[in-house]
Tab-separated table of C-alpha atoms in Angstrom:
chain	number	residue	atom	x	y	z
Y	49	MET	CA	51.207	65.787	36.592
Y	50	PRO	CA	51.878	62.570	34.747
Y	51	GLU	CA	50.568	62.228	31.274
Y	52	VAL	CA	47.670	59.757	30.830
Y	53	GLU	CA	47.060	58.212	27.462
Y	54	LEU	CA	43.372	58.103	26.605
Y	55	PRO	CA	42.112	55.427	24.241
Y	56	LYS	CA	41.187	56.586	20.814
Y	57	LEU	CA	37.561	56.825	19.860
Y	58	GLU	CA	37.946	54.262	17.065
Y	59	GLU	CA	39.424	51.713	19.501
Y	60	LEU	CA	36.512	52.159	21.932
Y	61	GLU	CA	34.010	51.695	19.095
Y	62	GLU	CA	35.802	48.518	17.942
Y	63	MET	CA	35.797	47.062	21.480
Y	64	ARG	CA	32.105	47.813	21.845
Y	65	ASN	CA	31.389	46.115	18.509
Y	66	LYS	CA	33.410	43.036	19.494
Y	67	SER	CA	31.413	42.718	22.703
Y	68	PHE	CA	28.135	43.054	20.786
Y	69	THR	CA	29.308	40.493	18.231
Y	70	ARG	CA	30.209	37.983	20.941
Y	71	ARG	CA	26.829	38.380	22.685
Y	72	VAL	CA	24.937	38.007	19.436
Y	73	ALA	CA	27.000	34.954	18.464
Y	74	LEU	CA	26.299	33.288	21.814
Y	75	THR	CA	22.619	34.113	21.503
Y	76	THR	CA	22.601	32.664	17.970
Y	77	ALA	CA	24.046	29.423	19.337
Y	78	ILE	CA	21.178	29.304	21.850
Y	79	PHE	CA	18.723	29.843	18.985
Y	80	ALA	CA	20.303	26.893	17.175
Y	81	VAL	CA	19.907	24.649	20.232
Y	82	LEU	CA	16.254	25.678	20.525
Y	83	LEU	CA	15.800	24.902	16.825
Y	84	ALA	CA	17.267	21.421	17.321
Y	85	ILE	CA	14.907	20.749	20.247
Y	86	THR	CA	11.954	22.037	18.222
Y	87	SER	CA	12.874	19.846	15.286
Y	88	LEU	CA	13.110	16.809	17.555
Y	89	GLY	CA	9.709	17.562	19.102
Y	90	GLY	CA	8.115	18.071	15.695
Y	91	ASN	CA	9.548	14.847	14.311
Y	92	ASN	CA	8.415	12.884	17.367
Y	93	ALA	CA	4.913	14.378	17.211
Y	94	MET	CA	4.646	13.397	13.536
Y	95	LYS	CA	5.925	9.853	14.181
Y	96	GLU	CA	3.565	9.393	17.126
Y	97	MET	CA	0.664	10.698	15.072
Y	98	LEU	CA	1.358	8.265	12.234
Y	99	LEU	CA	1.917	5.355	14.617
Y	100	SER	CA	-1.309	6.046	16.504
Y	101	GLN	CA	-3.208	6.294	13.219
Y	102	GLN	CA	-1.849	2.937	12.074
Y	103	GLN	CA	-2.600	1.278	15.401
Y	104	ALA	CA	-6.129	2.739	15.448
Y	105	SER	CA	-6.690	1.421	11.918
Y	106	ASP	CA	-5.501	-2.002	13.034
Y	107	GLN	CA	-7.880	-1.923	15.990
Y	108	TRP	CA	-10.813	-0.934	13.771
Y	109	ALA	CA	-9.987	-3.775	11.360
Y	110	PHE	CA	-9.919	-6.160	14.328
Y	111	TYR	CA	-13.232	-4.671	15.509
Y	112	GLN	CA	-14.726	-5.273	12.077
Y	113	SER	CA	-13.643	-8.923	12.064
Y	114	LYS	CA	-15.175	-9.405	15.533
Y	115	ASN	CA	-18.348	-7.725	14.286
Y	116	ILE	CA	-18.557	-10.104	11.316
Y	117	ARG	CA	-18.065	-13.126	13.569
Y	118	GLU	CA	-20.716	-11.855	15.976
Y	119	LEU	CA	-23.093	-11.426	13.047
Y	120	ILE	CA	-22.376	-14.958	11.815
Y	121	TYR	CA	-23.148	-16.405	15.228
Y	122	LYS	CA	-26.270	-14.255	15.501
Y	123	THR	CA	-27.515	-15.328	12.053
Y	124	ASN	CA	-26.786	-19.001	12.693
Y	125	GLY	CA	-28.446	-18.732	16.105
Y	126	LEU	CA	-31.573	-17.207	14.584
Y	127	ARG	CA	-31.644	-19.933	11.930
Y	128	MET	CA	-31.240	-22.632	14.568
Y	129	GLU	CA	-33.927	-21.031	16.726
Y	130	ALA	CA	-36.293	-21.012	13.727
Y	131	GLU	CA	-35.559	-24.707	13.096
Y	132	LEU	CA	-36.308	-25.486	16.738
Y	133	ILE	CA	-39.636	-23.679	16.483
Y	134	GLU	CA	-40.465	-25.306	13.157
Y	135	ARG	CA	-39.290	-28.842	13.823
Y	136	GLY	CA	-39.213	-28.853	17.621
Y	137	PRO	CA	-42.276	-31.025	18.241
Y	138	ALA	CA	-41.192	-33.552	15.580
Y	139	MET	CA	-37.585	-33.789	16.868
Y	140	GLY	CA	-36.410	-36.491	19.096
Y	141	PRO	CA	-35.462	-35.434	22.644
Y	142	GLN	CA	-31.766	-36.061	22.021
Y	143	ALA	CA	-31.705	-33.959	18.809
Y	144	LYS	CA	-33.719	-31.196	20.458
Y	145	LYS	CA	-31.335	-31.172	23.438
Y	146	ARG	CA	-28.370	-30.989	21.056
Y	147	TYR	CA	-29.902	-28.078	19.118
Y	148	GLU	CA	-30.660	-26.193	22.340
Y	149	ALA	CA	-27.081	-26.727	23.572
Y	150	MET	CA	-25.678	-25.506	20.238
Y	151	LEU	CA	-28.018	-22.490	20.333
Y	152	LYS	CA	-26.839	-21.691	23.862
Y	153	ASP	CA	-23.175	-21.943	22.748
Y	154	MET	CA	-23.837	-19.682	19.754
Y	155	ARG	CA	-25.468	-17.049	21.940
Y	156	ALA	CA	-22.537	-17.241	24.378
Y	157	GLU	CA	-20.059	-16.767	21.514
Y	158	GLN	CA	-22.124	-13.899	20.163
Y	159	ALA	CA	-22.036	-12.229	23.601
Y	160	ARG	CA	-18.279	-12.842	23.881
Y	161	TYR	CA	-17.646	-11.184	20.527
Y	162	ARG	CA	-19.845	-8.240	21.545
Y	163	ASP	CA	-17.787	-7.806	24.741
Y	164	ASP	CA	-14.524	-8.132	22.806
Y	165	LYS	CA	-15.697	-5.412	20.428
Y	166	LYS	CA	-16.277	-3.003	23.312
Y	167	LYS	CA	-12.689	-3.414	24.519
Y	168	ILE	CA	-11.316	-3.046	20.997
Y	169	GLU	CA	-13.432	0.052	20.355
Y	170	GLU	CA	-12.192	1.623	23.593
Y	171	GLU	CA	-8.560	1.017	22.616
Y	172	ALA	CA	-9.156	2.337	19.071
Y	173	ARG	CA	-10.765	5.519	20.422
Y	174	HIS	CA	-7.832	5.985	22.825
Y	175	LEU	CA	-5.380	5.659	19.921
Y	176	GLU	CA	-7.409	8.125	17.871
Y	177	ALA	CA	-7.253	10.594	20.777
Y	178	GLU	CA	-3.448	10.208	20.863
Y	179	ARG	CA	-3.315	10.754	17.112
Y	180	ASP	CA	-5.433	13.888	17.396
Y	181	ALA	CA	-3.306	15.260	20.244
Y	182	ASN	CA	-0.124	14.799	18.216
Y	183	ARG	CA	-1.809	16.279	15.148
Y	184	SER	CA	-2.631	19.337	17.275
Y	185	LYS	CA	1.001	19.685	18.379
Y	186	ASP	CA	2.543	19.502	14.917
Y	187	PRO	CA	1.679	23.004	13.582
Y	188	TYR	CA	3.166	24.645	16.662
Y	189	PHE	CA	6.469	22.878	16.042
Y	190	ASP	CA	6.375	23.790	12.347
Y	191	TYR	CA	5.891	27.508	12.983
Y	192	ALA	CA	8.388	27.466	15.850
Y	193	GLU	CA	11.004	25.997	13.501
Y	194	VAL	CA	10.370	28.716	10.929
Y	195	LEU	CA	10.628	31.493	13.514
Y	196	LEU	CA	13.798	30.063	15.037
Y	197	GLN	CA	15.388	29.706	11.587
Y	198	ILE	CA	14.478	33.320	10.809
Y	199	SER	CA	15.967	34.407	14.152
Y	200	ILE	CA	19.262	32.643	13.363
Y	201	VAL	CA	19.475	34.305	9.956
Y	202	MET	CA	18.582	37.712	11.366
Y	203	ALA	CA	21.086	37.340	14.223
Y	204	SER	CA	23.777	36.483	11.670
Y	205	ILE	CA	22.871	39.617	9.722
Y	206	ALA	CA	23.001	41.607	12.980
Y	207	ILE	CA	26.570	40.365	13.551
Y	208	LEU	CA	27.662	41.359	10.049
Y	209	SER	CA	25.942	44.733	10.082
Y	210	VAL	CA	26.449	45.390	13.819
Y	211	SER	CA	22.793	46.381	14.007
Y	212	ARG	CA	20.980	46.257	17.303
Y	213	GLN	CA	17.568	46.707	15.650
Y	214	ILE	CA	18.019	43.575	13.569
Y	215	PHE	CA	19.217	41.725	16.662
Y	216	TYR	CA	16.089	42.806	18.572
Y	217	PHE	CA	13.962	41.563	15.699
Y	218	ALA	CA	15.850	38.217	15.888
Y	219	LEU	CA	15.181	38.098	19.644
Y	220	GLY	CA	11.465	38.704	19.021
Y	221	CYS	CA	11.290	35.902	16.448
Y	222	ALA	CA	13.183	33.544	18.743
Y	223	SER	CA	10.959	34.396	21.702
Y	224	LEU	CA	7.802	33.730	19.713
Y	225	GLY	CA	9.349	30.545	18.306
Y	226	THR	CA	10.248	29.365	21.816
Y	227	ILE	CA	6.709	29.990	23.038
Y	228	LEU	CA	5.308	27.991	20.112
Y	229	MET	CA	7.842	25.218	20.739
Y	230	LEU	CA	6.843	24.962	24.398
Y	231	ASN	CA	3.203	24.926	23.384
Y	232	GLY	CA	4.019	22.109	20.968
Y	233	PHE	CA	5.258	20.031	23.873
Y	234	PHE	CA	2.631	20.965	26.462
Y	235	LEU	CA	-0.368	22.361	24.519
Y	236	LEU	CA	-0.849	25.182	27.011
Y	237	PHE	CA	-3.085	27.100	24.595
Y	238	ARG	CA	-4.730	26.577	21.219
Y	239	LEU	CA	-4.618	28.957	18.313
Y	240	PRO	CA	-7.738	28.442	16.179
Y	241	PHE	CA	-6.036	29.030	12.829
Y	242	PHE	CA	-3.569	26.180	13.548
Y	243	HIS	CA	-6.307	23.568	13.645
């Protein structure tokens, strides 16, 4: 019978460790990609939140200016109406006609500003809703980033120590981080302590 050389126990252990190290390294690279995506989502959510806040503020300032103009036309219209009541009988027909035409124009402008305000208010409320949605997304991205960073560190420690338990802990952190990242993009659920 020919002699068969069996591998030594140390060599088998080293090969097994190399395979584990390669798998953990590949998994760590995936964690890093997920971290980059999470960071991008978090940065975009923050930028969108700030932009929506600024645009909503601009709309409310525009609303306020329309409100002031409407009030000016309303006040001037009331003053003109009082003058017509007070001096109406003593006015000449041409002056009275002119006052009535001006009063009609003022009321039309007042109504136009009131309608403009409604459109502006609608847009401002829409922008505030966008801001609030992005504000709701931000904490999920923040915690996802932390968990993915912890998973990368723990996976690196697992490579150095060749510890499966540490690697499983890294997988758990990465899984939870990935769930939070996906929720940051899609808001599938809400955690009350994040808001």
